mmCIF file of C-alpha atoms in Angstrom:
data_model
loop_
_atom_site.group_PDB
_atom_site.id
_atom_site.type_symbol
_atom_site.label_atom_id
_atom_site.label_comp_id
_atom_site.label_asym_id
_atom_site.label_seq_id
_atom_site.Cartn_x
_atom_site.Cartn_y
_atom_site.Cartn_z
ATOM 1 C CA MET A 1 66.476 -37.065 -49.730
ATOM 2 C CA PRO A 2 68.409 -34.007 -48.493
ATOM 3 C CA GLU A 3 69.426 -31.214 -50.852
ATOM 4 C CA PRO A 4 72.761 -32.020 -52.542
ATOM 5 C CA THR A 5 75.696 -30.168 -50.991
ATOM 6 C CA VAL A 6 77.830 -28.175 -53.407
ATOM 7 C CA VAL A 7 81.040 -26.573 -52.215
ATOM 8 C CA ILE A 8 81.926 -23.308 -53.946
ATOM 9 C CA VAL A 9 85.702 -23.056 -53.580
ATOM 10 C CA ASP A 10 86.659 -19.775 -51.917
ATOM 11 C CA TYR A 11 90.092 -18.541 -52.924
ATOM 12 C CA ALA A 12 89.159 -14.837 -53.110
ATOM 13 C CA LEU A 13 88.921 -14.735 -56.924
ATOM 14 C CA GLY A 14 85.337 -15.492 -57.824
ATOM 15 C CA ASN A 15 81.779 -14.284 -58.198
ATOM 16 C CA LEU A 16 80.884 -16.339 -55.131
ATOM 17 C CA TYR A 17 77.579 -14.923 -53.974
ATOM 18 C CA SER A 18 75.940 -14.812 -57.403
ATOM 19 C CA ILE A 19 76.879 -18.478 -57.813
ATOM 20 C CA HIS A 20 75.599 -19.241 -54.296
ATOM 21 C CA HIS A 21 72.257 -17.630 -55.171
ATOM 22 C CA ALA A 22 71.969 -19.564 -58.455
ATOM 23 C CA CYS A 23 72.725 -22.859 -56.677
ATOM 24 C CA THR A 24 70.070 -22.143 -54.041
ATOM 25 C CA ARG A 25 67.469 -21.350 -56.715
ATOM 26 C CA ALA A 26 68.287 -24.667 -58.409
ATOM 27 C CA GLY A 27 67.589 -26.636 -55.219
ATOM 28 C CA LEU A 28 71.179 -27.166 -54.152
ATOM 29 C CA ALA A 29 72.698 -26.563 -50.714
ATOM 30 C CA PRO A 30 75.773 -24.421 -51.465
ATOM 31 C CA VAL A 31 78.647 -23.857 -49.042
ATOM 32 C CA ILE A 32 81.378 -21.283 -49.693
ATOM 33 C CA THR A 33 84.631 -22.529 -48.189
ATOM 34 C CA SER A 34 88.309 -23.270 -48.698
ATOM 35 C CA ASP A 35 88.263 -26.061 -46.105
ATOM 36 C CA ARG A 36 89.873 -29.202 -47.525
ATOM 37 C CA THR A 37 87.669 -31.623 -45.596
ATOM 38 C CA GLN A 38 84.430 -29.944 -46.686
ATOM 39 C CA ILE A 39 85.590 -29.914 -50.289
ATOM 40 C CA LEU A 40 86.439 -33.620 -50.212
ATOM 41 C CA GLN A 41 83.099 -34.531 -48.581
ATOM 42 C CA ALA A 42 80.825 -32.449 -50.852
ATOM 43 C CA ASP A 43 78.436 -34.032 -53.336
ATOM 44 C CA ALA A 44 79.867 -31.691 -55.996
ATOM 45 C CA VAL A 45 82.576 -29.018 -56.141
ATOM 46 C CA LEU A 46 82.336 -25.758 -58.045
ATOM 47 C CA LEU A 47 85.516 -23.882 -58.945
ATOM 48 C CA PRO A 48 84.716 -20.273 -59.902
ATOM 49 C CA GLY A 49 87.210 -17.575 -60.801
ATOM 50 C CA MET A 50 87.823 -14.104 -62.140
ATOM 51 C CA GLY A 51 91.194 -12.456 -62.653
ATOM 52 C CA ALA A 52 94.667 -13.676 -63.573
ATOM 53 C CA PHE A 53 95.524 -17.357 -63.998
ATOM 54 C CA GLY A 54 98.915 -17.112 -62.275
ATOM 55 C CA ASP A 55 97.471 -15.398 -59.201
ATOM 56 C CA ALA A 56 94.733 -18.010 -58.952
ATOM 57 C CA MET A 57 97.127 -20.965 -59.110
ATOM 58 C CA ARG A 58 99.423 -19.314 -56.564
ATOM 59 C CA THR A 59 96.524 -18.927 -54.146
ATOM 60 C CA LEU A 60 95.323 -22.501 -54.686
ATOM 61 C CA ARG A 61 98.820 -23.746 -53.884
ATOM 62 C CA GLN A 62 99.017 -21.569 -50.765
ATOM 63 C CA LEU A 63 95.688 -22.982 -49.588
ATOM 64 C CA ASP A 64 96.953 -26.520 -50.339
ATOM 65 C CA LEU A 65 93.999 -27.150 -52.657
ATOM 66 C CA VAL A 66 95.703 -28.293 -55.868
ATOM 67 C CA GLU A 67 95.822 -31.993 -54.942
ATOM 68 C CA VAL A 68 92.411 -31.724 -53.269
ATOM 69 C CA LEU A 69 90.835 -30.599 -56.549
ATOM 70 C CA ARG A 70 92.653 -33.328 -58.450
ATOM 71 C CA ASP A 71 91.310 -35.847 -55.922
ATOM 72 C CA VAL A 72 87.768 -34.571 -56.497
ATOM 73 C CA ALA A 73 88.227 -34.998 -60.250
ATOM 74 C CA ALA A 74 89.460 -38.563 -59.740
ATOM 75 C CA SER A 75 86.627 -39.418 -57.319
ATOM 76 C CA GLY A 76 83.878 -39.336 -59.946
ATOM 77 C CA ARG A 77 81.943 -36.593 -58.152
ATOM 78 C CA PRO A 78 80.975 -33.586 -60.296
ATOM 79 C CA LEU A 79 83.685 -30.932 -60.575
ATOM 80 C CA ILE A 80 82.439 -27.737 -62.196
ATOM 81 C CA GLY A 81 84.636 -24.891 -63.464
ATOM 82 C CA ILE A 82 83.270 -21.427 -64.277
ATOM 83 C CA CYS A 83 85.055 -18.664 -66.251
ATOM 84 C CA LEU A 84 88.633 -18.686 -64.909
ATOM 85 C CA GLY A 85 87.703 -22.064 -63.407
ATOM 86 C CA ILE A 86 87.630 -23.733 -66.848
ATOM 87 C CA GLN A 87 91.080 -22.319 -67.569
ATOM 88 C CA LEU A 88 92.531 -23.568 -64.280
ATOM 89 C CA LEU A 89 91.495 -27.133 -65.133
ATOM 90 C CA LEU A 90 93.884 -27.171 -68.091
ATOM 91 C CA SER A 91 97.606 -27.964 -68.111
ATOM 92 C CA GLU A 92 98.978 -24.460 -68.550
ATOM 93 C CA SER A 93 98.223 -20.848 -69.396
ATOM 94 C CA HIS A 94 100.161 -18.285 -71.410
ATOM 95 C CA GLU A 95 98.692 -15.284 -69.600
ATOM 96 C CA PHE A 96 101.560 -12.979 -68.502
ATOM 97 C CA GLY A 97 104.141 -15.742 -68.957
ATOM 98 C CA THR A 98 103.637 -19.494 -68.719
ATOM 99 C CA HIS A 99 101.918 -20.928 -65.645
ATOM 100 C CA ARG A 100 101.115 -24.519 -64.766
ATOM 101 C CA GLY A 101 97.456 -25.325 -64.170
ATOM 102 C CA LEU A 102 95.678 -28.171 -62.395
ATOM 103 C CA ASP A 103 96.334 -30.418 -65.427
ATOM 104 C CA ILE A 104 93.013 -32.211 -65.005
ATOM 105 C CA ILE A 105 92.203 -31.596 -68.677
ATOM 106 C CA ALA A 106 95.184 -31.688 -71.044
ATOM 107 C CA GLY A 107 95.537 -28.439 -72.956
ATOM 108 C CA SER A 108 96.555 -24.809 -72.782
ATOM 109 C CA VAL A 109 95.015 -21.371 -72.335
ATOM 110 C CA VAL A 110 95.817 -18.706 -74.938
ATOM 111 C CA ARG A 111 94.859 -15.099 -75.574
ATOM 112 C CA LEU A 112 91.740 -14.298 -77.578
ATOM 113 C CA ASP A 113 93.661 -13.279 -80.663
ATOM 114 C CA LYS A 114 92.662 -10.362 -82.934
ATOM 115 C CA PRO A 115 88.878 -10.693 -83.213
ATOM 116 C CA ARG A 116 87.535 -8.458 -85.945
ATOM 117 C CA VAL A 117 84.517 -7.671 -88.071
ATOM 118 C CA GLY A 118 85.661 -6.453 -91.471
ATOM 119 C CA ASP A 119 88.356 -3.844 -90.842
ATOM 120 C CA LYS A 120 87.214 -3.204 -87.276
ATOM 121 C CA MET A 121 89.104 -4.848 -84.408
ATOM 122 C CA LEU A 122 86.832 -5.956 -81.568
ATOM 123 C CA LYS A 123 87.594 -5.246 -77.937
ATOM 124 C CA VAL A 124 89.430 -7.735 -75.758
ATOM 125 C CA PRO A 125 88.296 -8.697 -73.183
ATOM 126 C CA GLN A 126 85.029 -9.859 -74.636
ATOM 127 C CA ILE A 127 82.395 -8.515 -72.250
ATOM 128 C CA GLY A 128 78.755 -9.284 -72.944
ATOM 129 C CA TRP A 129 76.379 -11.789 -74.503
ATOM 130 C CA ASN A 130 77.414 -14.293 -77.138
ATOM 131 C CA GLN A 131 76.103 -17.552 -78.529
ATOM 132 C CA ILE A 132 77.130 -21.069 -77.618
ATOM 133 C CA ASN A 133 76.897 -23.682 -80.374
ATOM 134 C CA PRO A 134 77.061 -27.490 -80.115
ATOM 135 C CA ALA A 135 80.383 -29.160 -80.765
ATOM 136 C CA ARG A 136 78.597 -32.476 -80.065
ATOM 137 C CA PRO A 137 75.102 -33.438 -78.828
ATOM 138 C CA TRP A 138 74.044 -31.869 -75.519
ATOM 139 C CA LYS A 139 71.660 -34.670 -74.526
ATOM 140 C CA ALA A 140 72.601 -36.094 -71.088
ATOM 141 C CA THR A 141 75.111 -33.287 -70.453
ATOM 142 C CA LEU A 142 74.753 -30.212 -68.259
ATOM 143 C CA LEU A 143 73.653 -28.293 -71.370
ATOM 144 C CA ASP A 144 70.706 -30.666 -71.866
ATOM 145 C CA GLY A 145 67.627 -28.543 -72.578
ATOM 146 C CA VAL A 146 69.608 -25.428 -73.501
ATOM 147 C CA PRO A 147 68.787 -24.417 -77.102
ATOM 148 C CA ALA A 148 71.613 -24.430 -79.641
ATOM 149 C CA GLY A 149 72.739 -20.882 -80.280
ATOM 150 C CA GLU A 150 71.626 -19.694 -76.833
ATOM 151 C CA TYR A 151 73.229 -16.469 -75.621
ATOM 152 C CA MET A 152 75.368 -16.612 -72.466
ATOM 153 C CA TYR A 153 77.272 -13.872 -70.641
ATOM 154 C CA PHE A 154 81.066 -13.746 -71.141
ATOM 155 C CA VAL A 155 83.870 -11.754 -69.518
ATOM 156 C CA HIS A 156 87.301 -12.991 -70.678
ATOM 157 C CA SER A 157 90.513 -12.227 -72.535
ATOM 158 C CA TYR A 158 91.834 -15.813 -72.761
ATOM 159 C CA VAL A 159 90.333 -19.041 -74.103
ATOM 160 C CA PRO A 160 90.829 -22.743 -73.298
ATOM 161 C CA CYS A 161 92.324 -25.020 -75.972
ATOM 162 C CA PRO A 162 91.932 -28.683 -74.916
ATOM 163 C CA ASP A 163 94.262 -31.140 -76.620
ATOM 164 C CA ASP A 164 91.348 -33.530 -77.195
ATOM 165 C CA ASP A 165 88.586 -31.984 -79.319
ATOM 166 C CA GLY A 166 86.298 -34.710 -78.013
ATOM 167 C CA VAL A 167 85.920 -32.995 -74.628
ATOM 168 C CA VAL A 168 84.620 -29.780 -76.231
ATOM 169 C CA LEU A 169 80.875 -29.440 -75.636
ATOM 170 C CA SER A 170 80.270 -26.009 -77.148
ATOM 171 C CA TYR A 171 82.106 -23.425 -79.169
ATOM 172 C CA THR A 172 81.618 -19.689 -79.579
ATOM 173 C CA ASP A 173 82.649 -17.227 -82.282
ATOM 174 C CA TYR A 174 83.855 -13.728 -81.462
ATOM 175 C CA GLY A 175 84.952 -11.611 -84.377
ATOM 176 C CA GLY A 176 85.850 -14.623 -86.496
ATOM 177 C CA VAL A 177 87.776 -16.354 -83.704
ATOM 178 C CA LYS A 178 86.143 -19.708 -82.933
ATOM 179 C CA PHE A 179 86.963 -21.043 -79.477
ATOM 180 C CA CYS A 180 85.932 -23.666 -76.943
ATOM 181 C CA SER A 181 83.348 -22.204 -74.561
ATOM 182 C CA CYS A 182 82.348 -25.342 -72.662
ATOM 183 C CA ILE A 183 83.803 -28.776 -71.935
ATOM 184 C CA GLN A 184 82.487 -31.970 -70.420
ATOM 185 C CA LYS A 185 84.518 -35.090 -69.771
ATOM 186 C CA ASP A 186 83.015 -37.757 -67.523
ATOM 187 C CA ASN A 187 82.330 -36.001 -64.183
ATOM 188 C CA ILE A 188 84.042 -32.743 -65.182
ATOM 189 C CA PHE A 189 82.049 -29.870 -66.659
ATOM 190 C CA ALA A 190 83.326 -26.352 -67.206
ATOM 191 C CA CYS A 191 82.247 -23.238 -69.061
ATOM 192 C CA LEU A 192 83.993 -20.017 -70.028
ATOM 193 C CA PHE A 193 80.784 -18.015 -69.671
ATOM 194 C CA HIS A 194 78.955 -17.168 -66.435
ATOM 195 C CA PRO A 195 75.774 -19.274 -66.169
ATOM 196 C CA GLU A 196 74.818 -17.472 -62.932
ATOM 197 C CA ARG A 197 74.624 -14.244 -64.980
ATOM 198 C CA SER A 198 72.949 -15.808 -68.022
ATOM 199 C CA ALA A 199 69.250 -15.611 -67.120
ATOM 200 C CA LYS A 200 66.876 -18.577 -67.458
ATOM 201 C CA MET A 201 69.097 -20.852 -69.547
ATOM 202 C CA GLY A 202 72.054 -20.210 -67.279
ATOM 203 C CA LEU A 203 69.952 -21.336 -64.318
ATOM 204 C CA LYS A 204 69.016 -24.428 -66.340
ATOM 205 C CA ILE A 205 72.668 -25.543 -66.103
ATOM 206 C CA TYR A 206 72.517 -25.414 -62.292
ATOM 207 C CA GLN A 207 69.203 -27.296 -62.353
ATOM 208 C CA ASN A 208 70.794 -29.977 -64.532
ATOM 209 C CA LEU A 209 73.649 -30.196 -62.027
ATOM 210 C CA ALA A 210 71.149 -30.699 -59.184
ATOM 211 C CA GLY A 211 69.456 -33.482 -61.148
ATOM 212 C CA LEU A 212 72.770 -35.162 -61.914
ATOM 213 C CA ILE A 213 73.825 -35.169 -58.269
ATOM 214 C CA ARG A 214 70.464 -36.510 -57.062
ATOM 215 C CA GLN A 215 70.654 -39.308 -59.634
ATOM 216 C CA SER A 216 74.130 -40.197 -58.376
ATOM 217 C CA MET A 217 72.987 -40.107 -54.726
ATOM 218 C CA GLU A 218 70.018 -42.370 -55.495
ATOM 219 C CA GLY A 219 72.336 -44.850 -57.203
ATOM 220 C CA ASN A 220 74.601 -44.908 -54.155
ATOM 221 C CA HIS A 221 71.661 -45.682 -51.840
ATOM 222 C CA ARG A 222 70.369 -48.672 -53.822
#
C-alpha cells in the first residue's frame, strides 16, 4: 500500500516545512499546495496557521478554499487543524474585531483573558510548554498513546471555545485560565499547540494520523 498523501494547505501563514518534516517522519507523503484539486483528492488535509485570524480567512477566500475545506470536512476524510488552524475551523473570532470562520465546528475564538499566578499577571501570548489534560478518553483518537498531562508547545494569544463541550478532547490551564487545547469530532481533529514542535509525543500524533488513514484506505479496498 502506498504512503498516505496528506496535503498541507499553503496560504502563506503556517509553519509548513516543520509540519512537512514531521509528516515524513511519521510515514506520510506530504504535499504543500493551495491547489483545489490536490486538496480534494488527498487522503487527509492539514490546515496549519500562524498569525491573525482575519488575515487568514481573507487569504483562504482569495484562494477560493473556504468551500473546498468545508467539502473535505463533509467527505469523511481526516481534516486536521494546527494552532491558528483550530481557530479557523470555528464559526467566528473576536481577534481585532469580529471575523467569520469556516464554521465547521460551531463556536467562537476569544482572547486568553488575564492569566495570573497570585498577584503576577502572566504574559500573553503564551509561548512555551504546557500540559494537555483529558476532557474525555483519548483511546481511539489522535491522542491515543499520549500520556495525560503531557507537555506540548504553545504559541497563542486566543483560544477556541466550541459550543459543544463534547467535541473537546483536551484542556490546558494557563495562569488559572482553563481552555480547550484540542478537539476531535468524527473526522475532524485540531489542536492549539504545535505537535511538530512537541518532541516525541507530538510526533506520536502524526503517527496516529498515518495509522488512521491507512485503516481507512484498507477499508475502502475491501
